[in-house]
PDB file of C-alpha atoms in Angstrom:
ATOM      1  CA  MET A   1      15.602   3.943  -1.664  1.00  0.00           C
ATOM      2  CA  ALA A   2      14.345   7.515  -1.901  1.00  0.00           C
ATOM      3  CA  ASN A   3      14.849   9.375   1.303  1.00  0.00           C
ATOM      4  CA  LEU A   4      11.928  10.354   3.453  1.00  0.00           C
ATOM      5  CA  PRO A   5      11.529  14.051   4.163  1.00  0.00           C
ATOM      6  CA  GLU A   6      13.210  15.384   7.286  1.00  0.00           C
ATOM      7  CA  ASN A   7      11.483  14.486  10.571  1.00  0.00           C
ATOM      8  CA  TYR A   8       9.988  11.251   9.197  1.00  0.00           C
ATOM      9  CA  GLN A   9      11.248   7.744   9.999  1.00  0.00           C
ATOM     10  CA  LEU A  10      10.489   4.371   8.445  1.00  0.00           C
ATOM     11  CA  ARG A  11      10.219   1.290  10.626  1.00  0.00           C
ATOM     12  CA  LEU A  12       9.260  -2.309  10.005  1.00  0.00           C
ATOM     13  CA  GLY A  13       5.858  -3.139  11.427  1.00  0.00           C
ATOM     14  CA  LYS A  14       5.330  -5.773  14.080  1.00  0.00           C
ATOM     15  CA  PRO A  15       2.359  -7.979  14.984  1.00  0.00           C
ATOM     16  CA  SER A  16       1.087  -5.387  17.451  1.00  0.00           C
ATOM     17  CA  ASP A  17       0.671  -2.948  14.521  1.00  0.00           C
ATOM     18  CA  ARG A  18      -2.301  -4.998  13.281  1.00  0.00           C
ATOM     19  CA  TYR A  19      -4.751  -2.394  14.599  1.00  0.00           C
ATOM     20  CA  LEU A  20      -2.814   0.424  12.978  1.00  0.00           C
ATOM     21  CA  LEU A  21      -3.015  -1.431   9.662  1.00  0.00           C
ATOM     22  CA  ILE A  22      -6.770  -1.889  10.094  1.00  0.00           C
ATOM     23  CA  ASN A  23      -7.052   1.833  10.838  1.00  0.00           C
ATOM     24  CA  PHE A  24      -5.119   2.798   7.695  1.00  0.00           C
ATOM     25  CA  LEU A  25      -7.198   0.413   5.564  1.00  0.00           C
ATOM     26  CA  THR A  26     -10.404   1.832   7.019  1.00  0.00           C
ATOM     27  CA  ARG A  27      -9.294   5.406   6.378  1.00  0.00           C
ATOM     28  CA  THR A  28      -8.472   4.525   2.772  1.00  0.00           C
ATOM     29  CA  TYR A  29     -11.884   3.021   2.101  1.00  0.00           C
ATOM     30  CA  GLN A  30     -13.699   5.819   3.956  1.00  0.00           C
ATOM     31  CA  GLU A  31     -11.931   8.372   1.772  1.00  0.00           C
ATOM     32  CA  PHE A  32     -13.011   6.806  -1.505  1.00  0.00           C
ATOM     33  CA  PHE A  33     -16.266   5.113  -0.485  1.00  0.00           C
ATOM     34  CA  PRO A  34     -17.821   7.418   2.143  1.00  0.00           C
ATOM     35  CA  GLU A  35     -21.243   5.873   1.595  1.00  0.00           C
ATOM     36  CA  GLN A  36     -19.944   2.501   2.854  1.00  0.00           C
ATOM     37  CA  LYS A  37     -20.644   2.674   6.581  1.00  0.00           C
ATOM     38  CA  ASN A  38     -19.674  -0.854   7.650  1.00  0.00           C
ATOM     39  CA  LEU A  39     -16.029  -1.673   7.012  1.00  0.00           C
ATOM     40  CA  SER A  40     -15.638  -4.258   9.767  1.00  0.00           C
ATOM     41  CA  HIS A  41     -14.688  -6.891   7.183  1.00  0.00           C
ATOM     42  CA  LEU A  42     -11.312  -5.160   6.792  1.00  0.00           C
ATOM     43  CA  ALA A  43     -10.269  -6.554  10.176  1.00  0.00           C
ATOM     44  CA  ASP A  44     -10.953 -10.041   8.798  1.00  0.00           C
ATOM     45  CA  THR A  45      -8.755  -9.267   5.784  1.00  0.00           C
ATOM     46  CA  VAL A  46      -5.893  -8.205   8.036  1.00  0.00           C
ATOM     47  CA  ARG A  47      -6.391 -11.210  10.317  1.00  0.00           C
ATOM     48  CA  GLN A  48      -6.243 -13.539   7.304  1.00  0.00           C
ATOM     49  CA  PHE A  49      -3.331 -12.013   5.384  1.00  0.00           C
ATOM     50  CA  PHE A  50      -1.048 -10.037   7.737  1.00  0.00           C
ATOM     51  CA  GLY A  51       1.984 -12.108   8.697  1.00  0.00           C
ATOM     52  CA  LEU A  52       5.695 -12.714   8.212  1.00  0.00           C
ATOM     53  CA  ASP A  53       5.358 -13.058   4.423  1.00  0.00           C
ATOM     54  CA  THR A  54       3.302  -9.868   4.142  1.00  0.00           C
ATOM     55  CA  PRO A  55       5.410  -7.188   5.791  1.00  0.00           C
ATOM     56  CA  LEU A  56       4.191  -3.800   6.902  1.00  0.00           C
ATOM     57  CA  TRP A  57       6.296  -0.657   7.044  1.00  0.00           C
ATOM     58  CA  ILE A  58       5.196   2.354   9.056  1.00  0.00           C
ATOM     59  CA  VAL A  59       6.243   5.956   8.499  1.00  0.00           C
ATOM     60  CA  GLU A  60       6.234   8.018  11.651  1.00  0.00           C
ATOM     61  CA  GLY A  61       6.380  11.774  11.971  1.00  0.00           C
ATOM     62  CA  GLN A  62       7.028  13.090  15.473  1.00  0.00           C
ATOM     63  CA  GLN A  63       6.397   9.554  16.800  1.00  0.00           C
ATOM     64  CA  THR A  64       2.932   9.401  15.221  1.00  0.00           C
ATOM     65  CA  ALA A  65       2.152   6.887  12.471  1.00  0.00           C
ATOM     66  CA  ILE A  66       1.193   8.835   9.342  1.00  0.00           C
ATOM     67  CA  ALA A  67       1.739   6.369   6.492  1.00  0.00           C
ATOM     68  CA  CYS A  68       2.219   2.712   5.699  1.00  0.00           C
ATOM     69  CA  LEU A  69       3.145   0.192   3.058  1.00  0.00           C
ATOM     70  CA  TRP A  70       1.758  -3.355   3.252  1.00  0.00           C
ATOM     71  CA  MET A  71       3.120  -5.909   0.789  1.00  0.00           C
ATOM     72  CA  GLY A  72       3.136  -9.501  -0.202  1.00  0.00           C
ATOM     73  CA  SER A  73       3.896 -11.637  -3.215  1.00  0.00           C
ATOM     74  CA  ALA A  74       1.532 -12.641  -5.981  1.00  0.00           C
ATOM     75  CA  VAL A  75       1.787 -14.743  -9.127  1.00  0.00           C
ATOM     76  CA  ASP A  76       1.551 -13.110 -12.540  1.00  0.00           C
ATOM     77  CA  GLN A  77      -1.100 -15.239 -14.227  1.00  0.00           C
ATOM     78  CA  VAL A  78       0.358 -14.435 -17.671  1.00  0.00           C
ATOM     79  CA  THR A  79       3.946 -15.550 -17.008  1.00  0.00           C
ATOM     80  CA  GLY A  80       3.713 -17.553 -13.794  1.00  0.00           C
ATOM     81  CA  ASP A  81       6.386 -15.343 -12.204  1.00  0.00           C
ATOM     82  CA  ARG A  82       6.094 -14.091  -8.633  1.00  0.00           C
ATOM     83  CA  TYR A  83       6.038 -10.337  -8.135  1.00  0.00           C
ATOM     84  CA  GLY A  84       5.836  -7.938  -5.233  1.00  0.00           C
ATOM     85  CA  HIS A  85       2.231  -6.910  -4.720  1.00  0.00           C
ATOM     86  CA  ILE A  86       1.363  -3.767  -2.787  1.00  0.00           C
ATOM     87  CA  PHE A  87      -1.763  -4.442  -0.742  1.00  0.00           C
ATOM     88  CA  LEU A  88      -1.884  -0.943   0.691  1.00  0.00           C
ATOM     89  CA  ILE A  89       0.027   2.270   0.459  1.00  0.00           C
ATOM     90  CA  TYR A  90      -1.476   5.006   2.581  1.00  0.00           C
ATOM     91  CA  VAL A  91      -0.320   8.500   3.522  1.00  0.00           C
ATOM     92  CA  ASP A  92      -2.356  10.691   5.853  1.00  0.00           C
ATOM     93  CA  PRO A  93      -3.830  13.604   3.838  1.00  0.00           C
ATOM     94  CA  GLN A  94      -1.949  16.206   5.909  1.00  0.00           C
ATOM     95  CA  HIS A  95       1.369  14.597   4.941  1.00  0.00           C
ATOM     96  CA  ARG A  96       0.810  14.037   1.218  1.00  0.00           C
ATOM     97  CA  ARG A  97       2.788  15.565  -1.648  1.00  0.00           C
ATOM     98  CA  GLN A  98       6.061  15.455   0.279  1.00  0.00           C
ATOM     99  CA  GLY A  99       7.629  12.364  -1.310  1.00  0.00           C
ATOM    100  CA  ILE A 100       6.496   9.872   1.329  1.00  0.00           C
ATOM    101  CA  ALA A 101       4.580   7.649  -1.104  1.00  0.00           C
ATOM    102  CA  THR A 102       7.517   7.717  -3.529  1.00  0.00           C
ATOM    103  CA  ALA A 103       9.858   6.607  -0.737  1.00  0.00           C
ATOM    104  CA  LEU A 104       7.443   3.790   0.143  1.00  0.00           C
ATOM    105  CA  ILE A 105       7.311   2.660  -3.498  1.00  0.00           C
ATOM    106  CA  ASP A 106      11.108   2.553  -3.467  1.00  0.00           C
ATOM    107  CA  ARG A 107      10.953   0.422  -0.305  1.00  0.00           C
ATOM    108  CA  ALA A 108       8.521  -1.887  -2.139  1.00  0.00           C
ATOM    109  CA  LYS A 109      10.938  -2.215  -5.060  1.00  0.00           C
ATOM    110  CA  ASP A 110      13.835  -2.990  -2.724  1.00  0.00           C
ATOM    111  CA  TRP A 111      11.819  -5.654  -0.903  1.00  0.00           C
ATOM    112  CA  ALA A 112      10.725  -7.316  -4.155  1.00  0.00           C
ATOM    113  CA  LYS A 113      14.278  -7.258  -5.536  1.00  0.00           C
ATOM    114  CA  SER A 114      15.595  -8.841  -2.324  1.00  0.00           C
ATOM    115  CA  ARG A 115      13.243 -11.753  -3.003  1.00  0.00           C
ATOM    116  CA  GLY A 116      14.443 -12.175  -6.601  1.00  0.00           C
ATOM    117  CA  GLN A 117      11.339 -10.563  -8.068  1.00  0.00           C
ATOM    118  CA  THR A 118      11.535  -8.282 -11.086  1.00  0.00           C
ATOM    119  CA  HIS A 119       8.193  -6.468 -10.884  1.00  0.00           C
ATOM    120  CA  ILE A 120       5.875  -4.799  -8.423  1.00  0.00           C
ATOM    121  CA  GLY A 121       2.165  -4.271  -8.883  1.00  0.00           C
ATOM    122  CA  LEU A 122      -0.812  -2.786  -7.130  1.00  0.00           C
ATOM    123  CA  GLN A 123      -4.492  -2.053  -7.518  1.00  0.00           C
ATOM    124  CA  VAL A 124      -5.671   1.560  -7.393  1.00  0.00           C
ATOM    125  CA  PHE A 125      -9.185   2.959  -7.208  1.00  0.00           C
ATOM    126  CA  ILE A 126     -10.188   4.566 -10.498  1.00  0.00           C
ATOM    127  CA  ASN A 127     -11.347   7.711  -8.661  1.00  0.00           C
ATOM    128  CA  ASN A 128      -7.985   8.193  -6.909  1.00  0.00           C
ATOM    129  CA  ASP A 129      -6.565  10.678  -9.399  1.00  0.00           C
ATOM    130  CA  ASN A 130      -3.599  11.706  -7.234  1.00  0.00           C
ATOM    131  CA  ALA A 131      -2.414   8.120  -6.822  1.00  0.00           C
ATOM    132  CA  LEU A 132      -2.998   7.324 -10.495  1.00  0.00           C
ATOM    133  CA  ASN A 133      -0.861  10.302 -11.500  1.00  0.00           C
ATOM    134  CA  LEU A 134       1.877   9.352  -9.044  1.00  0.00           C
ATOM    135  CA  TYR A 135       2.018   5.746 -10.216  1.00  0.00           C
ATOM    136  CA  GLN A 136       2.069   6.748 -13.884  1.00  0.00           C
ATOM    137  CA  ASN A 137       4.865   9.241 -13.182  1.00  0.00           C
ATOM    138  CA  LEU A 138       6.802   6.458 -11.443  1.00  0.00           C
ATOM    139  CA  GLY A 139       6.499   4.221 -14.522  1.00  0.00           C
ATOM    140  CA  PHE A 140       3.586   1.953 -13.587  1.00  0.00           C
ATOM    141  CA  GLN A 141       1.446   0.814 -16.508  1.00  0.00           C
ATOM    142  CA  THR A 142      -2.136  -0.412 -16.555  1.00  0.00           C
ATOM    143  CA  ARG A 143      -2.112  -4.185 -16.933  1.00  0.00           C
ATOM    144  CA  SER A 144      -5.775  -4.987 -16.312  1.00  0.00           C
ATOM    145  CA  LEU A 145      -9.039  -3.397 -15.232  1.00  0.00           C
ATOM    146  CA  LEU A 146     -11.416  -4.769 -12.636  1.00  0.00           C
ATOM    147  CA  MET A 147     -14.930  -4.391 -14.038  1.00  0.00           C
ATOM    148  CA  TRP A 148     -17.961  -4.206 -11.742  1.00  0.00           C
ATOM    149  CA  LYS A 149     -21.714  -4.469 -12.327  1.00  0.00           C
ATOM    150  CA  ASN A 150     -24.603  -4.401  -9.892  1.00  0.00           C
ATOM    151  CA  ILE A 151     -27.097  -7.226 -10.419  1.00  0.00           C
TER     152      ILE A 151
END
């Protein structure tokens, strides 16, 4: 696993980190969809999916949570194989561009490998240029596009 920068520590999340996960999810959606005022449904998502099979890792800097990785497994609908799916990777804007996200991706790879999986995947917002560039530089390839239309 890539090392975190000095003064940052990675720890495995625990059930009491549920509210921290909701906070990180909310911050992510607020950043890319500022017009969306009501994000209360994200708490329902966490309540439904956060558990032992969907681990959370927290990065702390000076004992303050500044980043997270939330994962689970999914099934590749082309091959039927299970793969590690990243539900959320978030780094506080003041701590970006220091290698934290890269270290979290490495943690994701290690977790998937430990479960016998050979791939990891994620969904990224099309307007998140920094993340798109990072993922492409790390060897991710576009596999599908989610298309959306108002009706």
